[in-house]
Coordinates of C-alpha atoms and ligand atoms in Angstrom, one line a residue:
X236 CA -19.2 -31.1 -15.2
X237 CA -20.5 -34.1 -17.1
X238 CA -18.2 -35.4 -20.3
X239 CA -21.3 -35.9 -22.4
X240 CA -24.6 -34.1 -22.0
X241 CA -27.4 -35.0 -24.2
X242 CA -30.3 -33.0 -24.6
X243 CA -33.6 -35.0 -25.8
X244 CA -35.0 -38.5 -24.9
X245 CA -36.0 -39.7 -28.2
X246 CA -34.4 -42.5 -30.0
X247 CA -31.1 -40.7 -31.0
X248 CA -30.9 -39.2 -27.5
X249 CA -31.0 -42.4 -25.9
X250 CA -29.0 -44.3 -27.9
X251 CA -26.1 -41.1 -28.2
X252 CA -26.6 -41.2 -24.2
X253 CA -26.0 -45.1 -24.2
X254 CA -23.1 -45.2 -26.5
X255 CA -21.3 -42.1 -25.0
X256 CA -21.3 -44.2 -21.4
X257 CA -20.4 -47.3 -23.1
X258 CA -17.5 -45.8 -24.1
X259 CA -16.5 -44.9 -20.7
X260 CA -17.7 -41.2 -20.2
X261 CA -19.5 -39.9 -17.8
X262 CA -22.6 -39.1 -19.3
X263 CA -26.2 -37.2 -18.0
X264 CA -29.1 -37.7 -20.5
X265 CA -32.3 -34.7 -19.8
X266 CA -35.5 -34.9 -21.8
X267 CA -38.1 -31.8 -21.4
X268 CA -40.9 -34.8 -21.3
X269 CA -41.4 -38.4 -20.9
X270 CA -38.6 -40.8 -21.8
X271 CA -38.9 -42.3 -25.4
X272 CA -39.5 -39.1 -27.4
X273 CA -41.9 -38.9 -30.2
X274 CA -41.1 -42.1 -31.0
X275 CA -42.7 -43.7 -28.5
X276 CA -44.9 -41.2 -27.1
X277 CA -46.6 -39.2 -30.1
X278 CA -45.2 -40.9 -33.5
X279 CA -45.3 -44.5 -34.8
X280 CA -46.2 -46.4 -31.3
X281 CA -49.8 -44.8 -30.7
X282 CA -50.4 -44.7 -34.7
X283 CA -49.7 -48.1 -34.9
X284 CA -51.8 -49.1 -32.4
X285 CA -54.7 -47.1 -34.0
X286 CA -53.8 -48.4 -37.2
X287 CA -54.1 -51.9 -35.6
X288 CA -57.7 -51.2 -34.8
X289 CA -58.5 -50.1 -37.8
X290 CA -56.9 -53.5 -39.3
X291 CA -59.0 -55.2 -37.2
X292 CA -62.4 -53.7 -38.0
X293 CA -61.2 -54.3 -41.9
X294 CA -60.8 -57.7 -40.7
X295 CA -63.9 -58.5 -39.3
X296 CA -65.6 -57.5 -42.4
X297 CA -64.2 -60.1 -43.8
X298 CA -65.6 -63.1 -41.5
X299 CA -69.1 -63.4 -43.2
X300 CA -66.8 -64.2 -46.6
X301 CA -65.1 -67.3 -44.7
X302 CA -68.2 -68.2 -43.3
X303 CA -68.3 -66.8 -39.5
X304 CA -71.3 -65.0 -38.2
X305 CA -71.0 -62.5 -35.8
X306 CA -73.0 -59.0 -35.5
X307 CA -71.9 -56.1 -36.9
X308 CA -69.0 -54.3 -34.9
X309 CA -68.6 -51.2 -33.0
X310 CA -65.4 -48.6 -32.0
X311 CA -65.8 -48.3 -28.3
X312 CA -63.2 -45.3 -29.2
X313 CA -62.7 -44.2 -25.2
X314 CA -61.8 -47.6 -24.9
X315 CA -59.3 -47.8 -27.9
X316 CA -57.7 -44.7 -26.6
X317 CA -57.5 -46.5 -23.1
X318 CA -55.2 -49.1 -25.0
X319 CA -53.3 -47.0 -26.5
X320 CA -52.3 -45.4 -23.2
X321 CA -51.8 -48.7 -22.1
X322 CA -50.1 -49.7 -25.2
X323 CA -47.2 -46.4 -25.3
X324 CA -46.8 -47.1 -20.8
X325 CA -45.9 -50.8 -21.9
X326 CA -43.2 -50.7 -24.7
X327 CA -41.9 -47.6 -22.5
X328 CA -41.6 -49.9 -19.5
X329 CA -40.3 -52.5 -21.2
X330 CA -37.5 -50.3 -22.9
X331 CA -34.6 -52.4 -23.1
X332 CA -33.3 -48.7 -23.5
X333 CA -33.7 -47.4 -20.2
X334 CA -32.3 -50.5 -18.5
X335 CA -29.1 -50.3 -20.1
X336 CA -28.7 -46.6 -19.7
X337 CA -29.5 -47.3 -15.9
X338 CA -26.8 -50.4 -16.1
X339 CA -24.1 -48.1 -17.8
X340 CA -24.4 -45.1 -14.7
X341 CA -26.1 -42.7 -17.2
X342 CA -28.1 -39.8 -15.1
X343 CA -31.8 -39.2 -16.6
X344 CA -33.5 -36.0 -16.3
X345 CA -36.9 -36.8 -17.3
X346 CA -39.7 -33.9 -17.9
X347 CA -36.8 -31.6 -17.0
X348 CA -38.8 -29.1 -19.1
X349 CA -37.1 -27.1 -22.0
X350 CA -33.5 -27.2 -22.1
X351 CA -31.6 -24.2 -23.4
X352 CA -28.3 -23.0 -23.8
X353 CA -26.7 -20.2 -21.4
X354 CA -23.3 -20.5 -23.1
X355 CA -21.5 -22.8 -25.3
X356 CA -21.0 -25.5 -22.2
X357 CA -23.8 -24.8 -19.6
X358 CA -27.5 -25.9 -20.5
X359 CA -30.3 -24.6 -17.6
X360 CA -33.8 -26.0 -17.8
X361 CA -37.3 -24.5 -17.2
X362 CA -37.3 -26.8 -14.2
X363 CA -34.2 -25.0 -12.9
X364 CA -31.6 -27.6 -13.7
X365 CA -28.4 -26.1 -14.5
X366 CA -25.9 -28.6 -16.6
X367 CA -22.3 -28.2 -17.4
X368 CA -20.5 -30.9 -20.0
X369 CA -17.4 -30.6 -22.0
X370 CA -19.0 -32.2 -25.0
X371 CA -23.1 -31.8 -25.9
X372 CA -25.5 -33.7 -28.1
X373 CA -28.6 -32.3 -29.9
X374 CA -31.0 -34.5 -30.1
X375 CA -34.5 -32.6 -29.5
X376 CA -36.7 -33.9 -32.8
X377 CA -39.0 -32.1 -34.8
X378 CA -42.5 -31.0 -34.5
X379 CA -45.7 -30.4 -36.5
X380 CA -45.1 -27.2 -39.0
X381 CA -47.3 -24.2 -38.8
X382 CA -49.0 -22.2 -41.4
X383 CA -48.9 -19.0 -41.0
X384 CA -52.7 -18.1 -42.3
X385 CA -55.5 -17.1 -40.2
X386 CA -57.4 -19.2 -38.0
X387 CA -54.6 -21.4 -37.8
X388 CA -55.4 -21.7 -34.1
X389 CA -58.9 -23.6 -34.8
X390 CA -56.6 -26.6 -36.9
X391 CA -55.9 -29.4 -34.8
X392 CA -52.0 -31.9 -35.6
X393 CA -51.9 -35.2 -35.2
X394 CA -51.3 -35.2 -31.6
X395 CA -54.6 -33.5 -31.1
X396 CA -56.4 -36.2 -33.4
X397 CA -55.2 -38.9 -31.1
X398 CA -56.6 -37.2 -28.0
X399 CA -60.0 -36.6 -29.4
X400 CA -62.7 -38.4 -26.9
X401 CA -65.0 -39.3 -29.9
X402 CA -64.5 -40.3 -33.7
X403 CA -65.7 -36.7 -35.0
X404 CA -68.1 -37.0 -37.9
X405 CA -66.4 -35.9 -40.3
X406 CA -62.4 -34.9 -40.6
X407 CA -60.4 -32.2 -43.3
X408 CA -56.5 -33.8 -43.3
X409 CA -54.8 -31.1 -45.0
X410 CA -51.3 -32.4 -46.3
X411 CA -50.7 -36.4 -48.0
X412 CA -47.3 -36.7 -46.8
X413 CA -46.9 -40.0 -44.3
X414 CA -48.5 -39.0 -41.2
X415 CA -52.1 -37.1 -43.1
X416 CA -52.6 -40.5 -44.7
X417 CA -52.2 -42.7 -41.8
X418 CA -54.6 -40.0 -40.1
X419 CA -57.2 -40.2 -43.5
X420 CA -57.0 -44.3 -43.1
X421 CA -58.0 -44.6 -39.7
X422 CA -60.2 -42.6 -39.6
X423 CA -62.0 -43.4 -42.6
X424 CA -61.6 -46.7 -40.9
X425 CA -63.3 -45.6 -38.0
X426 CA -66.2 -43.9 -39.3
X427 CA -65.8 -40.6 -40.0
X428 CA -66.4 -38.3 -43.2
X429 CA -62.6 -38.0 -44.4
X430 CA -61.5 -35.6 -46.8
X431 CA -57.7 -35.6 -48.1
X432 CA -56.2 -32.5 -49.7
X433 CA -52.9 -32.1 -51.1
X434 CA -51.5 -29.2 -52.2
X435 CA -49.1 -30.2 -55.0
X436 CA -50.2 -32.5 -57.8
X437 CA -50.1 -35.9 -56.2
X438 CA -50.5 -37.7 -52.7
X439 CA -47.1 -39.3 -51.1
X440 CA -44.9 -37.1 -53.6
X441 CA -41.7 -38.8 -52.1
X442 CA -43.0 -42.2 -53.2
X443 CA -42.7 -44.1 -56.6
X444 CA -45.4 -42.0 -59.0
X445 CA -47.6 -45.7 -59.3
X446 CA -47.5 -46.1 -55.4
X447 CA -49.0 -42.9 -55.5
X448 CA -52.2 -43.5 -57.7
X449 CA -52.7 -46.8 -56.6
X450 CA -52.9 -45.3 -52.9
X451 CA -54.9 -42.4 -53.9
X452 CA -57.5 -44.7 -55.8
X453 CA -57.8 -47.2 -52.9
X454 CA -58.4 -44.5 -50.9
X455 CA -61.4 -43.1 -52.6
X456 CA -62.8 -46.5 -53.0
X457 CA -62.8 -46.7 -49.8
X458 CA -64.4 -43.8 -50.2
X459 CA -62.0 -40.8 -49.1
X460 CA -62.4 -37.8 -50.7
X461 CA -58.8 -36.8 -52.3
X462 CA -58.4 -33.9 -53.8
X463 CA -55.0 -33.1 -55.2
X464 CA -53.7 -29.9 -56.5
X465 CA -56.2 -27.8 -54.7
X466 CA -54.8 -24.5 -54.3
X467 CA -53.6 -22.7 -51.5
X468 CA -55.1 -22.0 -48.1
X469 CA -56.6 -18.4 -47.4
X470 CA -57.9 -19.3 -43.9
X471 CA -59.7 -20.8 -41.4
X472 CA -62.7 -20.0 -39.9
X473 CA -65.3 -21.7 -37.0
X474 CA -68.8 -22.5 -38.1
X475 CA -71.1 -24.1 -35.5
X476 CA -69.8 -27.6 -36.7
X477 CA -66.4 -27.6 -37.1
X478 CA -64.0 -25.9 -39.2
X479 CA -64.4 -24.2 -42.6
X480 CA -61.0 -23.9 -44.7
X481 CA -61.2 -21.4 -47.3
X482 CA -58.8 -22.1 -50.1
X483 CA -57.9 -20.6 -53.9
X484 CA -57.0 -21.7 -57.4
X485 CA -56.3 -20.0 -60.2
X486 CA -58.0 -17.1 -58.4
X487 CA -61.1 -19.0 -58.2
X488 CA -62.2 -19.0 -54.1
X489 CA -63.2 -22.8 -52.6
X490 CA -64.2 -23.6 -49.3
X491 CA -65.0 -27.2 -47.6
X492 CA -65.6 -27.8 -43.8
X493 CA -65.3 -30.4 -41.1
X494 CA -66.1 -31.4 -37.4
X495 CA -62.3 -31.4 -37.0
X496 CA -59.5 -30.1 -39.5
X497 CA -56.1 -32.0 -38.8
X498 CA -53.0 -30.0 -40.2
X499 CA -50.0 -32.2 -41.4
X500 CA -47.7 -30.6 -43.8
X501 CA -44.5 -31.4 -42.5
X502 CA -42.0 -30.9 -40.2
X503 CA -39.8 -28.3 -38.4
X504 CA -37.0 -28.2 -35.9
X505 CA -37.7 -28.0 -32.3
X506 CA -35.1 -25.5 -31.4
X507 CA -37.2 -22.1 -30.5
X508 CA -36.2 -22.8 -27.1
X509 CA -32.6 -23.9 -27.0
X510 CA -31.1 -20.4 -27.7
X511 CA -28.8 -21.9 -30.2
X512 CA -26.9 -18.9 -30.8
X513 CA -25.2 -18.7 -27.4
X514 CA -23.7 -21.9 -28.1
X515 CA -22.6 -20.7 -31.7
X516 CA -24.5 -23.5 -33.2
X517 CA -25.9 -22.8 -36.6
X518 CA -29.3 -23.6 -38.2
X519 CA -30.0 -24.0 -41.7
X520 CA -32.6 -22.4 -44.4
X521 CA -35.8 -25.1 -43.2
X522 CA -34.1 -24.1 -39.3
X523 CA -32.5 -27.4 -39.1
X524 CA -29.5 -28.0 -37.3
X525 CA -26.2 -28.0 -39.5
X526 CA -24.0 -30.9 -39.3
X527 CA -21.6 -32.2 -41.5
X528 CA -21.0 -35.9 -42.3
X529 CA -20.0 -36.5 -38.8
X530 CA -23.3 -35.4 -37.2
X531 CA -20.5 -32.0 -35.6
X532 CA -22.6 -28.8 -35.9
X533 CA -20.8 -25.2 -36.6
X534 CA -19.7 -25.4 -32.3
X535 CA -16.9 -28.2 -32.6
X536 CA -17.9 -29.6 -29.2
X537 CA -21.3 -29.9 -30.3
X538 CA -23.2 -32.7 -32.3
X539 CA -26.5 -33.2 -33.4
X540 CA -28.7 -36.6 -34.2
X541 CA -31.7 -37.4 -35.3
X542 CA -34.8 -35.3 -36.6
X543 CA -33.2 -32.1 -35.2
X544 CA -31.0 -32.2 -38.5
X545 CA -33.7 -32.6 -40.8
X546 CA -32.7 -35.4 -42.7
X547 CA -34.7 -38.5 -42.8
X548 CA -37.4 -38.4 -40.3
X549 CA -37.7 -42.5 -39.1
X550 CA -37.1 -43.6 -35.7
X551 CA -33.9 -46.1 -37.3
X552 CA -32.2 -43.2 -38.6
X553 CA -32.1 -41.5 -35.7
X554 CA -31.0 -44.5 -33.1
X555 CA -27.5 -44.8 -36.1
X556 CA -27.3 -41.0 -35.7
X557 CA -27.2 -40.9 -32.3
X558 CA -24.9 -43.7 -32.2
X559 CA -22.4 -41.9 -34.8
X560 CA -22.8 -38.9 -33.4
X561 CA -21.9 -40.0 -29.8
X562 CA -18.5 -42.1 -30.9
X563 CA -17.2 -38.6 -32.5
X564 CA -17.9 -37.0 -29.5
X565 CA -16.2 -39.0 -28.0
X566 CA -13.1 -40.5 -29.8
X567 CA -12.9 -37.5 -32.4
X568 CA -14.0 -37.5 -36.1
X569 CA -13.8 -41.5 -37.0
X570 CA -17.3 -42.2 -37.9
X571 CA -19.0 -40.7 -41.1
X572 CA -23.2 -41.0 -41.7
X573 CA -22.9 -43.5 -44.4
X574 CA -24.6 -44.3 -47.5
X575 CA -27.5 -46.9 -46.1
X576 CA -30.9 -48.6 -47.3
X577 CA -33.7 -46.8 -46.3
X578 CA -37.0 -48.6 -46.0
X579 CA -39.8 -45.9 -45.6
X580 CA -43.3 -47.5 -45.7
X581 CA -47.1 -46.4 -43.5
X582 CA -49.5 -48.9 -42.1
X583 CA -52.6 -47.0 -44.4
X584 CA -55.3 -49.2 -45.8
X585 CA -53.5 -50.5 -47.9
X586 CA -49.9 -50.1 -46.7
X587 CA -47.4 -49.1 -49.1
X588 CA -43.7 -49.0 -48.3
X589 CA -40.5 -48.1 -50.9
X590 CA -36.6 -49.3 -50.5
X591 CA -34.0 -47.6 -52.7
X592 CA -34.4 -45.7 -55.9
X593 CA -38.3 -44.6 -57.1
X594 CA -38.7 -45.0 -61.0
X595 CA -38.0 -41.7 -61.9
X596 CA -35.0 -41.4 -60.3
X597 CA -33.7 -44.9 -61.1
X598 CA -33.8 -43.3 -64.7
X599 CA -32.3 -40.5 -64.0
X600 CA -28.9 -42.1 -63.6
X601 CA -29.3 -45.8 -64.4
X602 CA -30.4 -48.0 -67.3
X603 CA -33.0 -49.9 -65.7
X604 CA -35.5 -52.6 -66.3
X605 CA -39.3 -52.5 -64.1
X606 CA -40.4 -55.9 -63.4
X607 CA -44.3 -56.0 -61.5
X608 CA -46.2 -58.1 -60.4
X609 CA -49.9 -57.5 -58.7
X610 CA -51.3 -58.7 -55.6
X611 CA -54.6 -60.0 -57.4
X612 CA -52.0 -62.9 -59.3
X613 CA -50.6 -64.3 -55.8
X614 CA -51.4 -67.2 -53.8
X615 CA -51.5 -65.7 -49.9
X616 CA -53.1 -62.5 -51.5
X617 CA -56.0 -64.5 -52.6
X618 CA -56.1 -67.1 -49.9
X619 CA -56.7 -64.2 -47.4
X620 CA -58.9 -61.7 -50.0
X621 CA -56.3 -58.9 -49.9
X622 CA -56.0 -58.5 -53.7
X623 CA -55.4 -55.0 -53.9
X624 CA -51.9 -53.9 -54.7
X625 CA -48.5 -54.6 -56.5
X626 CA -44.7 -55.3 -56.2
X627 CA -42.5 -53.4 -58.0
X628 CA -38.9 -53.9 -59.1
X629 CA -36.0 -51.7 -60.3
X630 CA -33.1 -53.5 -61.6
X631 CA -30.1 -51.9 -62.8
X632 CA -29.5 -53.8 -66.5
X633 CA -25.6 -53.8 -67.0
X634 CA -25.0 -55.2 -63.4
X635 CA -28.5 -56.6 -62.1
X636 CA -28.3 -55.1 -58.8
X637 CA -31.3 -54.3 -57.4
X638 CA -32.2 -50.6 -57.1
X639 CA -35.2 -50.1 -55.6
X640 CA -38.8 -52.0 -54.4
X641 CA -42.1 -50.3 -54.0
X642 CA -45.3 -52.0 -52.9
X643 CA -48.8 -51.4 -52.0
X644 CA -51.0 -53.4 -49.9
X645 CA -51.4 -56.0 -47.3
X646 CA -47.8 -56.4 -44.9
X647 CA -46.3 -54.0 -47.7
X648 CA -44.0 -52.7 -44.7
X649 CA -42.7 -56.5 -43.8
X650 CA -42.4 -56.8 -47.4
X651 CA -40.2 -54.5 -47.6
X652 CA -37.5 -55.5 -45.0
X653 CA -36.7 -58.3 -47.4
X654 CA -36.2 -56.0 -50.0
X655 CA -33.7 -54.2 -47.7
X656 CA -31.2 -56.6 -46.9
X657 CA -31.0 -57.6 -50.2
X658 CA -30.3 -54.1 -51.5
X659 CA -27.9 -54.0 -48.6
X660 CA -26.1 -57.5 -49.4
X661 CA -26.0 -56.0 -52.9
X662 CA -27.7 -58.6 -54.2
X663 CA -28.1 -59.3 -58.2
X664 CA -31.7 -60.0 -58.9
X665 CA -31.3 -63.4 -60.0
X666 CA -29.6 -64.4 -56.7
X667 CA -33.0 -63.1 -54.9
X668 CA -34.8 -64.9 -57.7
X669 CA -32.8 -68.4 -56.1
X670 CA -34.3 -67.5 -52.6
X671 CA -36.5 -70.3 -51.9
X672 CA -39.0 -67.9 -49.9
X673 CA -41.8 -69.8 -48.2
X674 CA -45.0 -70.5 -49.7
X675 CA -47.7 -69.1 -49.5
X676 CA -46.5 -66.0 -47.9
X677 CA -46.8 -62.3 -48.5
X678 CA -43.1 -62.1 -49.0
X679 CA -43.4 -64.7 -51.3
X680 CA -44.3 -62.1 -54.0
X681 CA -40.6 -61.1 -54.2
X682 CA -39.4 -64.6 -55.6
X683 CA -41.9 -63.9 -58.2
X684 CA -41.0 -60.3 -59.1
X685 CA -37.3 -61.3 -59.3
X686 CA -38.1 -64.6 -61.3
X687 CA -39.7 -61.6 -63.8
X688 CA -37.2 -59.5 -64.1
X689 CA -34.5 -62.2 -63.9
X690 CA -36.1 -63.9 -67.5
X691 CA -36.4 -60.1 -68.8
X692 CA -32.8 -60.1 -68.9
X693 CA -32.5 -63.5 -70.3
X694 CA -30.8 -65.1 -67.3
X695 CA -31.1 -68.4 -66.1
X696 CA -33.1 -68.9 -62.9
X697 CA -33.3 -72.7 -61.5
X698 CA -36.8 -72.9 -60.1
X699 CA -37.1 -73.3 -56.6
X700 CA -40.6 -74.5 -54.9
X701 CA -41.8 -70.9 -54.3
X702 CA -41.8 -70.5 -58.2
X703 CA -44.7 -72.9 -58.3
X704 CA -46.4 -69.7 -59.1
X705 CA -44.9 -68.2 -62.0
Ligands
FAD822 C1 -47.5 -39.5 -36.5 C2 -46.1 -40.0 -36.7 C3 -45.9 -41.3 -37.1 C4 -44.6 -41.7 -37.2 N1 -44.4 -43.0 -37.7 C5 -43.2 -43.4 -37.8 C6 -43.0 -44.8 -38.2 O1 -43.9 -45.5 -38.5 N2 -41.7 -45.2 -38.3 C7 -40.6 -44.4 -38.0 O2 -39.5 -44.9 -38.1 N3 -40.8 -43.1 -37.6 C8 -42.0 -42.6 -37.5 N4 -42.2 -41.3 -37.1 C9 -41.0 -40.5 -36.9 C10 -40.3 -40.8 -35.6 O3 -41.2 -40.7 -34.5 C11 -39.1 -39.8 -35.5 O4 -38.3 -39.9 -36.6 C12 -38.2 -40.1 -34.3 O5 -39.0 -40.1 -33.1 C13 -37.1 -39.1 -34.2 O6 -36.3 -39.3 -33.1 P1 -35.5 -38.2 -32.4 O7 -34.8 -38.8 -31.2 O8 -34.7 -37.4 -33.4 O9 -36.6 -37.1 -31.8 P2 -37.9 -37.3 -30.9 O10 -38.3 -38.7 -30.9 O11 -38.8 -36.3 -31.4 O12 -37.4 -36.9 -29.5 C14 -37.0 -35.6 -29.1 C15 -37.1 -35.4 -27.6 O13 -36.5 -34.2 -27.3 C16 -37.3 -33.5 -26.4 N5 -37.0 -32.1 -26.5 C17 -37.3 -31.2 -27.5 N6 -36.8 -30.0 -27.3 C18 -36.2 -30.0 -26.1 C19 -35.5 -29.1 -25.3 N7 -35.3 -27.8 -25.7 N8 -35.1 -29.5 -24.1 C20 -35.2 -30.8 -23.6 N9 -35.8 -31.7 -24.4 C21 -36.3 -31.4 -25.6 C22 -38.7 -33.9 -26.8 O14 -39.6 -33.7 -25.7 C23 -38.5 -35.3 -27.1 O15 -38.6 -36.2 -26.0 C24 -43.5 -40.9 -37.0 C25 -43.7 -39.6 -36.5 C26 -45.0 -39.1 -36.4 C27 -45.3 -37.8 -35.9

């Protein structure tokens, strides 16, 4: 019987794996696929990659503007896919990961096939494996929701849109959340007829309202076809080319089709197959695992970490809740989930990315003070003809702590990991504003947004170089 058994190979499975061993316990990790989960198999690794191409082709559009001829270019999309393959084999091989879970005597069962539970301490596998441990980890991720309408079958998810052989000619991404923009930007960027729809009233309704609009306008400038607010889906149906959703508002019938409809309105649990109920481990209303602040679910012996508990669905998250989750397996209930910063951002043409409080919730509880500035006003932005976009700041006004960032446009991401550690420092605004951040760079654009909001509240700021701007 192992001490620690944990069921999933994504990022909070390997890291709950690698601390539970680090901390001296016999420990056996079994995934039903390929080491690295989603994360590195299906999720942000392959879409970045895309998303990189994409970046590139935006790039090279630029070249005639600084004076470079070259002929127009062309996807080779087999290819791209090749490097994606080879791009996903790479960072798995070089998992720094794998080698310390090897280092610290962990046993891997990889593509073990579904794990599920035969009673609260034995797990048996499709593959046959039968595993006993006095103390088990649930870290088995999410996957792509279902609707249940019909012709739901002919819809493809993201997954499928990465496996296509050739850019279709024209794509329906039904949902705006994170992953059915990054799936409308590339391929817009690569050449296909993209339309967006969105259920509720706006596109990325977790992010800041502006971040929001200015997304959804670059997006039809680049010409995407967005429509928010359009109804509810009746069903799907084949047509010889593609897919033809047909949808209602207001009891008025609509219907628009594509070569290829991708699906991406959220996220479930993947627990069909675990047979959760013979370990007495208890799901919540969405079919999440329960957990309390200690990652412990409803069985005391058994945790949970990561996506699986339906909480924030980023590849960080999950490596601290596998890491909390395995120290209270292990040494008892010392470690809660704390409070922490929470940058959430998509590599979309333009990117956009958010830190802390949106506007409307900043308000909500806080006296606050919005400081902006736009990309069009800033040195690097022009240098390198990405003008499109804005920095955003929240300031609390009694105690000038920074509450929240939100940007849109070029290394908005990057951008935002500055943001973060300041939140997480706790810095005041005019500190940041003291930062002598290099010029000119992208990140530069946060001495300038502080330096606003710092002279909104009337508080001294001593210029540093970067401020050559203001
Ligand atoms: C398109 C897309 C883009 C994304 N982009 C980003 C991004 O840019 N940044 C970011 O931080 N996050 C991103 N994410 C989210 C990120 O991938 C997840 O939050 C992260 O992978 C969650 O880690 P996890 O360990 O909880 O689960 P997963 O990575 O999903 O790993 C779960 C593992 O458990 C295995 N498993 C499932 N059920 C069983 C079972 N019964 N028995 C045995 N094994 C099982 C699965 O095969 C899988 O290997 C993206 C996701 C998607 C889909």
């Amino acid at each position: 019987m192992a001490d620690v058994l944990v069921i999933g190979a994504g990022p909070a499975g390997v890291v709950a794996a690698l601390r539970a061993a680090d901390l001296g316990k016999q420990t056996t990790l079994i995934t039903r696929d390929e080491f690295g989960g989603m994360a590195a198999n299906d999720g942000p690794v392959p879409v970045r990659t895309l998303a990189h191409a994409a970046r590139l082709l935006r790039d090279s559009r630029q070249l005639s503007r600084y004076g470079i001829a070259v002929s127009e270019p062309t996807l080779d999309y087999p290819r791209l896919l090749e490097r994606v393959r080879e791009v996903v084999n790479e960072v798995r091989a070089h998992s720094v990961f794998r080698e310390h879970l090897d280092r610290a005597g962990v046993t891997i069962h990889e593509r073990a096939g579904t794990a599920r539970f035969i009673d609260p301490h034995t797990i048996e596998t499709e593959r046959g494996l039968r595993l006993q441990a006095d103390k088990v980890i649930i870290c088995t991720g999410g996957i792509s929701r279902r609707l249940p309408v019909p012709g739901f079958e002919l819809t493809a998810t993201h997954s499928d849109a990465w496996r296509l052989t050739a850019v279709p000619p024209s794509i329906l991404v039904v949902g705006g959340g994170a992953t059915g923009v990054q799936v409308a930007s590339i391929f817009n960027a690569f050449g296909s007829r993209v339309q967006l729809f969105q259920a509720g009233p706006r596109i990325l309704h977790t992010e800041d309202e502006d971040v929001s609009a200015a997304v959804a306008a670059a997006f039809r400038h680049a010409g995407i076809a967005v429509r928010e607010n359009f109804g509810a889906i009746e069903r799907f149906e084949q047509t010889p080319g593609g897919v033809r959703m047909v949808f209602a508002k207001d009891g008025q019938r609509d219907s628009t089709e594509a070569a290829v409809v991708v699906v991406a309105v959220g996220w479930v649990a993947d627990a069909e197959g675990l047979q959760l109920a013979k370990a007495g481990v208890l799901t919540d209303a969405r079919g999440y695992v329960q957990v309390d602040a200690y990652l412990r679910t409803s069985a005391p012996h058994i945790f949970a970490a990561g996506d699986i508990t339906g909480r924030l669905m980023l590849a960080p998250q999950a490596i601290q809740d596998g890491f909390v989750a395995a120290t209270n397996a292990v040494q008892g209930m010392t470690m809660p989930v704390g409070e922490q910063v929470n940058p959430i951002g998509s590599f979309t043409d333009p990117e956009y990315a958010q830190v802390g409080l949106t506007e409307a919730k900043a308000r909500e509880t806080h006296g606050i003070l919005v400081a902006m500035v736009r990309f069009d006003s800033t040195t690097r932005t022009i240098i390198d003809d990405r003008t499109t976009g804005f920095c955003k700041l929240i300031v609390e006004r009694s105690t000038h702590i920074i509450l929240g960032c939100h940007i849109v446009g070029e290394r908005a991401v990057e951008i935002a990991q500055v943001v973060s550690i300041a939140i997480a420092a706790g810095m005041r605004v005019d500190d940041l504003a003291r930062v002598p951040l290099s010029f000119p760079t992208y990140a530069g654009i946060l001495g300038r947004v502080a330096a606003s909001a710092t002279r909104q509240l009337n508080l001294a700021v001593k210029w540093q170089a970067h401020q050559v701007e203001e």
